mmCIF file of C-alpha atoms in Angstrom:
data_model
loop_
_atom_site.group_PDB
_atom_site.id
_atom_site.type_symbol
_atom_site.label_atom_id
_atom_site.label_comp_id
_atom_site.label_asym_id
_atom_site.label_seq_id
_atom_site.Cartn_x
_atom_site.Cartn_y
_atom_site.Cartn_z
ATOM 1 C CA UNK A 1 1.184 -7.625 -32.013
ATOM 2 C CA UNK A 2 4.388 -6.310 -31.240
ATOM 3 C CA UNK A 3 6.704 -7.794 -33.079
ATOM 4 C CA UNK A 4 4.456 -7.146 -36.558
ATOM 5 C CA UNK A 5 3.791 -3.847 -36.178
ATOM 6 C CA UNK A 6 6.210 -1.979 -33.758
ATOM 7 C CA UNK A 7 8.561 -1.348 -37.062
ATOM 8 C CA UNK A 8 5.868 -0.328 -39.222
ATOM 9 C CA UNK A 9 4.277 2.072 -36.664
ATOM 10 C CA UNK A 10 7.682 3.552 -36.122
ATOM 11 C CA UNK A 11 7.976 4.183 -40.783
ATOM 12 C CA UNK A 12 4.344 5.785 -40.022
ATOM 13 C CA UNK A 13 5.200 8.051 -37.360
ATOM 14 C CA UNK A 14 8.125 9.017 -38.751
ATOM 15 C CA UNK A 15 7.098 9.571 -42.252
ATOM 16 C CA UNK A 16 4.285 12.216 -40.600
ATOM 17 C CA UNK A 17 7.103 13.950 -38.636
ATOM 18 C CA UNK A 18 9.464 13.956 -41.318
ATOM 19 C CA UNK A 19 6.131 16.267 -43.394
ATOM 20 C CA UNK A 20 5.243 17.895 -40.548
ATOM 21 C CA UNK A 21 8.324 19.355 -39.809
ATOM 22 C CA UNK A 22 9.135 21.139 -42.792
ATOM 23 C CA UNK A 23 6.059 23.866 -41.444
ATOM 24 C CA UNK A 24 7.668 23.994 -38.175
ATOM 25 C CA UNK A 25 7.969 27.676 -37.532
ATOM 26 C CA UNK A 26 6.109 28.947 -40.620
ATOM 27 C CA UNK A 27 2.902 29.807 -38.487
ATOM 28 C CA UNK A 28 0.455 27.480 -40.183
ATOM 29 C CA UNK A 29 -0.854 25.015 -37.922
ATOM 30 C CA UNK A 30 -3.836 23.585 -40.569
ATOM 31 C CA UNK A 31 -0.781 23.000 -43.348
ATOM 32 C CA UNK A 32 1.309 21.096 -40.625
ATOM 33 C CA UNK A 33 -1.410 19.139 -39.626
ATOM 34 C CA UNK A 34 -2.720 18.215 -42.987
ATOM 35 C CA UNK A 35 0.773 17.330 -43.827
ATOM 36 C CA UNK A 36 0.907 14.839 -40.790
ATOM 37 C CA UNK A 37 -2.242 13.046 -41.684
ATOM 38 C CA UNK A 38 -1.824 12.759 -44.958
ATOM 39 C CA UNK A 39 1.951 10.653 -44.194
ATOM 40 C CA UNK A 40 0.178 8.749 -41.966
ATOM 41 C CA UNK A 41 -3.042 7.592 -43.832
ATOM 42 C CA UNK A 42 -0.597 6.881 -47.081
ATOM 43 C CA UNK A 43 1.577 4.961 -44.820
ATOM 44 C CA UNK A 44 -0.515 3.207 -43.185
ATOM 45 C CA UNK A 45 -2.455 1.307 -46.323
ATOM 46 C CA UNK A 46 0.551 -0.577 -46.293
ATOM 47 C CA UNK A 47 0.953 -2.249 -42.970
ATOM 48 C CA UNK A 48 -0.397 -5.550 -42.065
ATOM 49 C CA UNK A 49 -3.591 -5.172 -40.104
ATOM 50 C CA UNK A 50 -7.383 -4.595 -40.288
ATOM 51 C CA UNK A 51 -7.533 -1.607 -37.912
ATOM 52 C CA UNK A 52 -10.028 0.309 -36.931
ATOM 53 C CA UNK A 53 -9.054 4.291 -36.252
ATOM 54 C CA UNK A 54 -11.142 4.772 -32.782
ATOM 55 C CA UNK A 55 -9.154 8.220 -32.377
ATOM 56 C CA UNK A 56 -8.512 10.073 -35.102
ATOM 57 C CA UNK A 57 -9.343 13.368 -36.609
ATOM 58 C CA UNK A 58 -12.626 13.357 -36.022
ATOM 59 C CA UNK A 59 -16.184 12.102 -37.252
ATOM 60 C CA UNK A 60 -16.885 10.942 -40.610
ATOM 61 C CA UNK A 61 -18.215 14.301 -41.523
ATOM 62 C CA UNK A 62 -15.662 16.148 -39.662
ATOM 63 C CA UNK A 63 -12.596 14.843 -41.471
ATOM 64 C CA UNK A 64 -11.891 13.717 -44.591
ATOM 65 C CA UNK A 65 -9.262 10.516 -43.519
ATOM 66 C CA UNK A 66 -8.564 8.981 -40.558
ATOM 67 C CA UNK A 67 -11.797 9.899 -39.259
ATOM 68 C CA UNK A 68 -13.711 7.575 -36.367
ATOM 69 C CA UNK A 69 -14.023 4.365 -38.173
ATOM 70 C CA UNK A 70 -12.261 4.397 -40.729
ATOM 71 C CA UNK A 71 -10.745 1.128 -41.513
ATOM 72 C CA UNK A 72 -7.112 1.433 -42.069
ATOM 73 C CA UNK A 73 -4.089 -1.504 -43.284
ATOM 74 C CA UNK A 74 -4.265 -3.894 -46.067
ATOM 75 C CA UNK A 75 -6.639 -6.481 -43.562
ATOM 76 C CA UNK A 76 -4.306 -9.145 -43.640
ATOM 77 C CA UNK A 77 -2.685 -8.851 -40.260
ATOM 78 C CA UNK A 78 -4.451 -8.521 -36.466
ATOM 79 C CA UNK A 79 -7.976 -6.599 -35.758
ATOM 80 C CA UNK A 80 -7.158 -3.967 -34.067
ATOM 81 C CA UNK A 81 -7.897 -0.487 -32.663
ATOM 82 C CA UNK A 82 -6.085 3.172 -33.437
ATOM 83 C CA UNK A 83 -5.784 5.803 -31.677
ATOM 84 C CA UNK A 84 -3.378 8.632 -33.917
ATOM 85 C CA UNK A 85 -2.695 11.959 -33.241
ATOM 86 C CA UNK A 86 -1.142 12.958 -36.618
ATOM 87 C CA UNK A 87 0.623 16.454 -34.789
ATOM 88 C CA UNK A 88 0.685 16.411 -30.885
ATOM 89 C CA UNK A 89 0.967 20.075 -30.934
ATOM 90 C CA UNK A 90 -0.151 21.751 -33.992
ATOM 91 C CA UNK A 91 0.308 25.203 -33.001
ATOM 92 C CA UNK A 92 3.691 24.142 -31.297
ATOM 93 C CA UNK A 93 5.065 23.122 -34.555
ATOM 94 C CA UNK A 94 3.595 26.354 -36.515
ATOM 95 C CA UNK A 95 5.278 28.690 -33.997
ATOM 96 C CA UNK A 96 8.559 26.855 -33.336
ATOM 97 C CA UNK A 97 8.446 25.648 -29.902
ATOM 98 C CA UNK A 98 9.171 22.114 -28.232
ATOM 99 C CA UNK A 99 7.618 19.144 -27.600
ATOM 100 C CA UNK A 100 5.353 18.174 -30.537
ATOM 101 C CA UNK A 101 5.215 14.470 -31.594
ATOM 102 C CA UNK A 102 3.091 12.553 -34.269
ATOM 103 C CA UNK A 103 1.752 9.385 -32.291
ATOM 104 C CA UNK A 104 0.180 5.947 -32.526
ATOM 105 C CA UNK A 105 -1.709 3.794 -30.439
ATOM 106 C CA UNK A 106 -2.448 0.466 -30.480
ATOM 107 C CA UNK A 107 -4.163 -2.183 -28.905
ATOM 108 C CA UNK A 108 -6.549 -5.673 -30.001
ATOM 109 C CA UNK A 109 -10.329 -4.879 -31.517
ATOM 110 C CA UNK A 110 -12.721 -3.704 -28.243
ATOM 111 C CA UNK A 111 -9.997 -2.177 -26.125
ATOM 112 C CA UNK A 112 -9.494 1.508 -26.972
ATOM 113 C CA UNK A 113 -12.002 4.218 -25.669
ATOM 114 C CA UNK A 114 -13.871 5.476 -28.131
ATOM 115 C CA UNK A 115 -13.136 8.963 -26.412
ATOM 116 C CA UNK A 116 -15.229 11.944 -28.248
ATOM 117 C CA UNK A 117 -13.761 15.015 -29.289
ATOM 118 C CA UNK A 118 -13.905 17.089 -25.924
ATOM 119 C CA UNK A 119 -12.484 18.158 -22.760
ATOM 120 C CA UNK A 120 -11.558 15.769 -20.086
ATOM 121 C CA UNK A 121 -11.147 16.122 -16.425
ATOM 122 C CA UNK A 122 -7.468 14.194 -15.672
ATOM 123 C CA UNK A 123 -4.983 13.547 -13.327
ATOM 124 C CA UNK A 124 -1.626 11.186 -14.273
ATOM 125 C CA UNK A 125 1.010 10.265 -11.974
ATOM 126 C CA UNK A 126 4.236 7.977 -12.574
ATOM 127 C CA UNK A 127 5.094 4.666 -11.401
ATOM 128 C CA UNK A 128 5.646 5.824 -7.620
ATOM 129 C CA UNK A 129 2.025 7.115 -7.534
ATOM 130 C CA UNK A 130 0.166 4.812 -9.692
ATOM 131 C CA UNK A 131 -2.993 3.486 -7.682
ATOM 132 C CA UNK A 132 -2.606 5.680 -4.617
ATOM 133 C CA UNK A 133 -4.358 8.852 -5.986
ATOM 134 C CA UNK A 134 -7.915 9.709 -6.501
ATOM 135 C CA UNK A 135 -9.136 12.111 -8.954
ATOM 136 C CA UNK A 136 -12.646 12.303 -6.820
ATOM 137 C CA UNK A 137 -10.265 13.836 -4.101
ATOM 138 C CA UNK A 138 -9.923 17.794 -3.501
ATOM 139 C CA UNK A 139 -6.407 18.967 -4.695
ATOM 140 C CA UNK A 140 -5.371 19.857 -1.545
ATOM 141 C CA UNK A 141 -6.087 16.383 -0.210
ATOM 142 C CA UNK A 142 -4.403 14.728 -3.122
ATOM 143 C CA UNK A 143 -1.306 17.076 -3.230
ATOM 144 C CA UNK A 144 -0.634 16.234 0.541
ATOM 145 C CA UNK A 145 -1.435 12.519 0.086
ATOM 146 C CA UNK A 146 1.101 12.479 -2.652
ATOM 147 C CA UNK A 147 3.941 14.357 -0.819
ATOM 148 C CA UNK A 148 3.818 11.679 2.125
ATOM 149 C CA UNK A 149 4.235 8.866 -0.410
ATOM 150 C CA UNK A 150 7.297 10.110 -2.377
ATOM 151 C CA UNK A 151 8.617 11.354 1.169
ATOM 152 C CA UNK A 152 8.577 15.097 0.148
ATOM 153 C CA UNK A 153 7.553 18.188 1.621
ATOM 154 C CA UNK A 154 5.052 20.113 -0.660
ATOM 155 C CA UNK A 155 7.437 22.839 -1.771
ATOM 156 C CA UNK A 156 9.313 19.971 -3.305
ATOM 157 C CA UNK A 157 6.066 18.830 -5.341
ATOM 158 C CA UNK A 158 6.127 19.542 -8.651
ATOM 159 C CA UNK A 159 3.035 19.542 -10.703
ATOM 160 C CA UNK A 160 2.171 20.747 -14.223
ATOM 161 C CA UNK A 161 -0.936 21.548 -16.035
ATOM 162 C CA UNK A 162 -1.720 23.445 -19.127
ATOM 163 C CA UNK A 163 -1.950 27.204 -18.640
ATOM 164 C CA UNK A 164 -5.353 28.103 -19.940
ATOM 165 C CA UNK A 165 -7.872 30.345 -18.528
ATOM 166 C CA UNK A 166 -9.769 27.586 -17.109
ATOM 167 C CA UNK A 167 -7.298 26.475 -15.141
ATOM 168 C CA UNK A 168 -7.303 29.670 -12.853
ATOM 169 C CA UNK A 169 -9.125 28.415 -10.083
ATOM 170 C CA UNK A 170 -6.770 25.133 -10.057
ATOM 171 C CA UNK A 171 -3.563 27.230 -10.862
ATOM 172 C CA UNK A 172 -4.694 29.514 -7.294
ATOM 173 C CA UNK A 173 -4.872 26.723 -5.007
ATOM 174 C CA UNK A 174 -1.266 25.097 -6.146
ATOM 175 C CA UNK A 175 0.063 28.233 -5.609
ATOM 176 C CA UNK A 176 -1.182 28.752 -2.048
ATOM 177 C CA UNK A 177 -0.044 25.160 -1.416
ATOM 178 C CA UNK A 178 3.347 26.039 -2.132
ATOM 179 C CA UNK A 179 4.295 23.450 -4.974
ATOM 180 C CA UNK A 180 6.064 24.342 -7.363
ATOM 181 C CA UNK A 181 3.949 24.328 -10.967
ATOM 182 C CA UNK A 182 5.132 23.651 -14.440
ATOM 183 C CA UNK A 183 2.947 25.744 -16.427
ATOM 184 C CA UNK A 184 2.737 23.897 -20.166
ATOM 185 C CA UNK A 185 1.828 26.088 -23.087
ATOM 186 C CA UNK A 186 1.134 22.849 -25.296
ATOM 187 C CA UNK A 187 1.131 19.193 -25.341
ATOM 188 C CA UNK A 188 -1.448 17.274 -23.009
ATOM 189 C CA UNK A 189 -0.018 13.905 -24.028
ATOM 190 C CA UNK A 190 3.457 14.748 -23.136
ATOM 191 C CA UNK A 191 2.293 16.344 -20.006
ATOM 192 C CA UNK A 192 1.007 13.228 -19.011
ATOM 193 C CA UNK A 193 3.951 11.278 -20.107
ATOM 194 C CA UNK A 194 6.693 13.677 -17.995
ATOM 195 C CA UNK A 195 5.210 12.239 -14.840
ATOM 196 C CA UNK A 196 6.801 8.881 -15.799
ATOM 197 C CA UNK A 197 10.483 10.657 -16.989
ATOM 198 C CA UNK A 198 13.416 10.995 -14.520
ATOM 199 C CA UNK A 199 12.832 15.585 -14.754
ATOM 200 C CA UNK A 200 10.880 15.996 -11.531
ATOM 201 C CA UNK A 201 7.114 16.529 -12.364
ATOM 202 C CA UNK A 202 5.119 14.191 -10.002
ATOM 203 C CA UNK A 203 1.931 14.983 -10.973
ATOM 204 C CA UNK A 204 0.267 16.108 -14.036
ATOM 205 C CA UNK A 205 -3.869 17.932 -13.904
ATOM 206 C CA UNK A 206 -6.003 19.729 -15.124
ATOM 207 C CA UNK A 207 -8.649 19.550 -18.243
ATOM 208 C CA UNK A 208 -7.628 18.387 -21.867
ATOM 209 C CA UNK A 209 -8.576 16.828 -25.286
ATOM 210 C CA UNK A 210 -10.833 13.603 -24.072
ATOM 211 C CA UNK A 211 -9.157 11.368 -27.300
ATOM 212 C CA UNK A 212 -5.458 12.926 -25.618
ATOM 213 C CA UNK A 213 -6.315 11.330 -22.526
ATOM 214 C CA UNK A 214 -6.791 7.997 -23.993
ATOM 215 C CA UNK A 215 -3.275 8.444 -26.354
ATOM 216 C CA UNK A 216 -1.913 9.331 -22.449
ATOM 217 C CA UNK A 217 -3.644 6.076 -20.680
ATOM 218 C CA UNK A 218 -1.784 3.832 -23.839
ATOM 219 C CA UNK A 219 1.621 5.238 -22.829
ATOM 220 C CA UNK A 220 1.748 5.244 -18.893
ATOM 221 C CA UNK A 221 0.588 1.834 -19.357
ATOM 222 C CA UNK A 222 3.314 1.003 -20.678
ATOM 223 C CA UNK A 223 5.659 3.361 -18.067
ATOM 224 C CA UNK A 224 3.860 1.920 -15.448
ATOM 225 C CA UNK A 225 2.293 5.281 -14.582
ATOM 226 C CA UNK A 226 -1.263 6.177 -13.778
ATOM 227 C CA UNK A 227 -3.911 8.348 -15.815
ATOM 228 C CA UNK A 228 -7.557 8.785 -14.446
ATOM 229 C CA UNK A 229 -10.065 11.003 -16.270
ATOM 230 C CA UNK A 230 -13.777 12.407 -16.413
ATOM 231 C CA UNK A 231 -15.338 13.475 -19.617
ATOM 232 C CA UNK A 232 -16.623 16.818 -19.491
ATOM 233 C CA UNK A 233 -19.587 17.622 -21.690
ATOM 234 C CA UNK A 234 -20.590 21.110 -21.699
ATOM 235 C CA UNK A 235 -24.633 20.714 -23.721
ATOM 236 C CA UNK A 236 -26.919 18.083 -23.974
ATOM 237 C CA UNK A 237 -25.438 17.553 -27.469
ATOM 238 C CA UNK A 238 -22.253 16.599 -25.896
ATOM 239 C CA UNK A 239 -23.929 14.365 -23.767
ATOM 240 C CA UNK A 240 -25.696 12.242 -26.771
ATOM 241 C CA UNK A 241 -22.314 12.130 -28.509
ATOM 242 C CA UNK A 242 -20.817 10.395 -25.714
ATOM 243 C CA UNK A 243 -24.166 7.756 -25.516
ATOM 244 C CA UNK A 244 -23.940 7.222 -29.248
ATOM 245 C CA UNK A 245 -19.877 6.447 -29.072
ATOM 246 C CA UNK A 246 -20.877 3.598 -25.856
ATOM 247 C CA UNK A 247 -20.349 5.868 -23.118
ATOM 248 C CA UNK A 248 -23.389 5.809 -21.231
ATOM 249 C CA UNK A 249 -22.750 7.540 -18.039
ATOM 250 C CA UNK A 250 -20.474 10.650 -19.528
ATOM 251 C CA UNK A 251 -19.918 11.772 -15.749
ATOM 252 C CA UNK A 252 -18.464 8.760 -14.532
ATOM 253 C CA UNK A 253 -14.243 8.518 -13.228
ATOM 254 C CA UNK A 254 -12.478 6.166 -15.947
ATOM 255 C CA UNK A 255 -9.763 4.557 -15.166
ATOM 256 C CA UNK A 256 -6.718 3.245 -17.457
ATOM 257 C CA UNK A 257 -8.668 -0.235 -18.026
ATOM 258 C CA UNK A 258 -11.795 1.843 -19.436
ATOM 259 C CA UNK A 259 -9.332 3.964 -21.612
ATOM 260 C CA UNK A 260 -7.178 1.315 -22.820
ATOM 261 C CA UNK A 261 -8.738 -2.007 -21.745
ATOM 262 C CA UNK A 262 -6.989 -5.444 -20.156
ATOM 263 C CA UNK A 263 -4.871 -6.596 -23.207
ATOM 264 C CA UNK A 264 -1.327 -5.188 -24.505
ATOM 265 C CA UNK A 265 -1.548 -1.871 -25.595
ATOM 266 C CA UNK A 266 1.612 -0.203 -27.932
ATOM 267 C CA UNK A 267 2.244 3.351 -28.290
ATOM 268 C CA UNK A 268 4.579 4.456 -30.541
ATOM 269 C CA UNK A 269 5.761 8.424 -31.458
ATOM 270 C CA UNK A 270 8.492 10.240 -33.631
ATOM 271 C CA UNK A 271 9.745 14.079 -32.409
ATOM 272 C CA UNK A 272 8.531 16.756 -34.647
ATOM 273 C CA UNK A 273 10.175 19.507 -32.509
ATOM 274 C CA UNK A 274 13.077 19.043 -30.099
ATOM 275 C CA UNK A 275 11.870 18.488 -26.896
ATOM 276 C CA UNK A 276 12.992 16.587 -23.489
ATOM 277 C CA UNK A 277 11.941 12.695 -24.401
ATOM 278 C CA UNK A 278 12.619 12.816 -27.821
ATOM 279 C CA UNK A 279 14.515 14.576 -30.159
ATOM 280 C CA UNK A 280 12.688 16.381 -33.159
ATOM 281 C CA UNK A 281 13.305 16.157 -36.806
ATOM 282 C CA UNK A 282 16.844 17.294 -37.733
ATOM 283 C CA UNK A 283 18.033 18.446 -41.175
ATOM 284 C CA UNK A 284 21.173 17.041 -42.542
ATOM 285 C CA UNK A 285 23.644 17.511 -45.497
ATOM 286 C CA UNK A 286 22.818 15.897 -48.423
ATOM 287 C CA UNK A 287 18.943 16.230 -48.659
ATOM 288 C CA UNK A 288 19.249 13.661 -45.372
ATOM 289 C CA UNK A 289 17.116 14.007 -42.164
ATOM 290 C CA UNK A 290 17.600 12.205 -38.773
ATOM 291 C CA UNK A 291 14.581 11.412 -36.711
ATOM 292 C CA UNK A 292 14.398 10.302 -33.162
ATOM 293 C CA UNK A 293 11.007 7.870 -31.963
ATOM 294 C CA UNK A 294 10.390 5.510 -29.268
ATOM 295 C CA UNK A 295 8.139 2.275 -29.233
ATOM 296 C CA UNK A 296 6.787 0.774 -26.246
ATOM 297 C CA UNK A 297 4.544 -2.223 -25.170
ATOM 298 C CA UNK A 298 2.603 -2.587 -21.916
ATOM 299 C CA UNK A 299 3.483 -6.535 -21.744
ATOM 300 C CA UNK A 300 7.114 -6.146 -21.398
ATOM 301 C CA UNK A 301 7.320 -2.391 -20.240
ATOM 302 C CA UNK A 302 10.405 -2.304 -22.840
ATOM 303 C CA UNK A 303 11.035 1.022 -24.302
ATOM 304 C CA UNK A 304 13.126 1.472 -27.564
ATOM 305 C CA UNK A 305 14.646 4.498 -29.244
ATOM 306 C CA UNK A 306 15.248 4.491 -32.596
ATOM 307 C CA UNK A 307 17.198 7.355 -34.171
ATOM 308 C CA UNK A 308 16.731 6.499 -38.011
ATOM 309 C CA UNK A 309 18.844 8.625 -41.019
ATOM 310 C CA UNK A 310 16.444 9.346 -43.896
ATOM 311 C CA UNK A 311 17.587 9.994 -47.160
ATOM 312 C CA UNK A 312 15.788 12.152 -49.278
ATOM 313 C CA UNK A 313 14.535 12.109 -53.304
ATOM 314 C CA UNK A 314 15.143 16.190 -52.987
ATOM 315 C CA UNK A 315 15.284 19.146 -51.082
ATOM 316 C CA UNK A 316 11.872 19.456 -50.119
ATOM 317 C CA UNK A 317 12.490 16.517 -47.807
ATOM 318 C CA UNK A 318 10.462 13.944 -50.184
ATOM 319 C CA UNK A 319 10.847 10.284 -48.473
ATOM 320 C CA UNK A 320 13.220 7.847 -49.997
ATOM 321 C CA UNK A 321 14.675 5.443 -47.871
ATOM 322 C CA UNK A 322 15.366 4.983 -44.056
ATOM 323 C CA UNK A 323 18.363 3.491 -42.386
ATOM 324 C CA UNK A 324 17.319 3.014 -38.514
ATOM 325 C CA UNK A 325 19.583 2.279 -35.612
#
């Protein structure tokens, strides 16, 4: 699966960052992700495979493309399962800020999650970490158990988590631990991800988008980090969702072989915004634009940048051609 489709995610991603981008700053989150998922459903009718989006933008009534199972390629490659995230940070693009990506996951037919659209209980770790922590535990317990592993006291632990309201309670008892916290104002999936990076965030908690947690799960598997995560359901209603998409017990702890299953699982993203892993779209002379993505497969743990020079048809950064490097 790699070799077929790593390239052709990579012209997806990129062609959703490249129309993304162009709202970056502009305050209109709904235009920059409609932008995004239109690139990527256009794109995508042209790359060889009968997939199946899993994880997209929602149910069939929600969303008007790449809604939950929709069938997506021109069926003449592998069967396989998508997990997209069209803008990773809608609201970070529409207000200028760092860190938003368009992403793709991949993996054969039967292994994604079919994660519903809701909040989900998670805790992801890197390499170091991976299969030594516990989401069942109390934090307390788990932030001591994880400074004895990586040989650090606990003012040297670093963990981030999304500052939200809800997360006051959790927020309260880092602090009187004495770790230091990363609060994030966006981005659950690269939250996730930074545990795996060489920029000193061990762990990464807290509550998030369920179908983030699975995009999460397909790229610390292939990091070699750790995600584990507990669907939240807040009404009956929720509950039933969750039955009706296979999960039967909503409540129980799923681990990175219920998100992403036993087989190879790619994940591949394109900056939007500048941010730490990856660079974000970049406007060049000559109606040209650089973008900067990465591709990686859990078989071979290989990760690939590709910085790719677009040329454009005009100045409203129209698609022409690509030149990648």
């Amino acid at each position: 699966m790699e070799s077929q489709l790593a390239l052709e995610f990579v012209r997806v991603t990129e062609a959703a960052a490249l129309q993304s981008s162009q709202w970056t700053g502009r305050g209109d989150k709904n235009s920059a992700d409609e932008a995004a998922t239109v690139a990527i459903r256009t794109h995508f009718n042209a790359v060889s495979m009968d997939g199946i989006v899993v994880i997209g933008e929602g149910e069939m009534d929600e969303a008007p493309m790449l809604y939950i199972g929709e069938r997506v390629g021109n069926r003449r490659g592998p069967a396989i399962d998508i997990a997209v995230d069209p803008l990773e940070g809608t609201e970070t693009v529409a207000n200028g800020l760092n860190n938003a990506l368009s992403v793709i996951a991949a993996a054969p037919r039967g292994n994604l999650l079919h994660a519903p659209d809701m909040y989900m209980q998670k805790m992801a770790v890197g390499p170091a970490l991976a299969g030594k922590l516990s989401l069942d535990d109390p934090i307390p317990a788990t932030l001591s158990k994880a400074a004895r592993i990586l040989g650090k006291s606990l003012p040297d632990l670093t963990v981030s988590i999304l500052d939200r309201t809800r997360h006051a309670g959790i927020i309260k008892l880092l602090r009187e631990s004495g770790v230091r916290i990363k609060l994030l104002g966006h981005g659950d999936v690269m939250g996730a991800i930074e545990t795996c990076l060489d920029n000193g965030v061990d762990l990464h908690i807290g509550s998030g988008g369920a179908p983030e947690g699975v995009l999460a799960a397909a790229a610390l598997k292939c990091m070699g980090g750790e995600i584990q995560g507990r669907l939240l359901p807040d009404s009956e209603e929720e509950v039933e969702r969750c039955k009706r998409m296979g999960i039967m017990d909503p409540g129980a702890l799923l681990s990175m072989t219920d998100m992403v299953g036993r087989q190879g699982v790619m994940f591949v993203a394109t900056g939007v915004t500048p941010g730490e892993w990856l660079q974000g779209v970049r406007s060049l002379p000559g109606h040209r634009a650089e973008t900067h993505s990465v591709v990686m497969h859990s078989e071979t743990k290989t990760i690939r940048f590709v910085r790719s020079i677009h040329h454009t048809s005009d100045a409203s950064g129209t698609l022409a051609a690509a030149v990648s490097s």
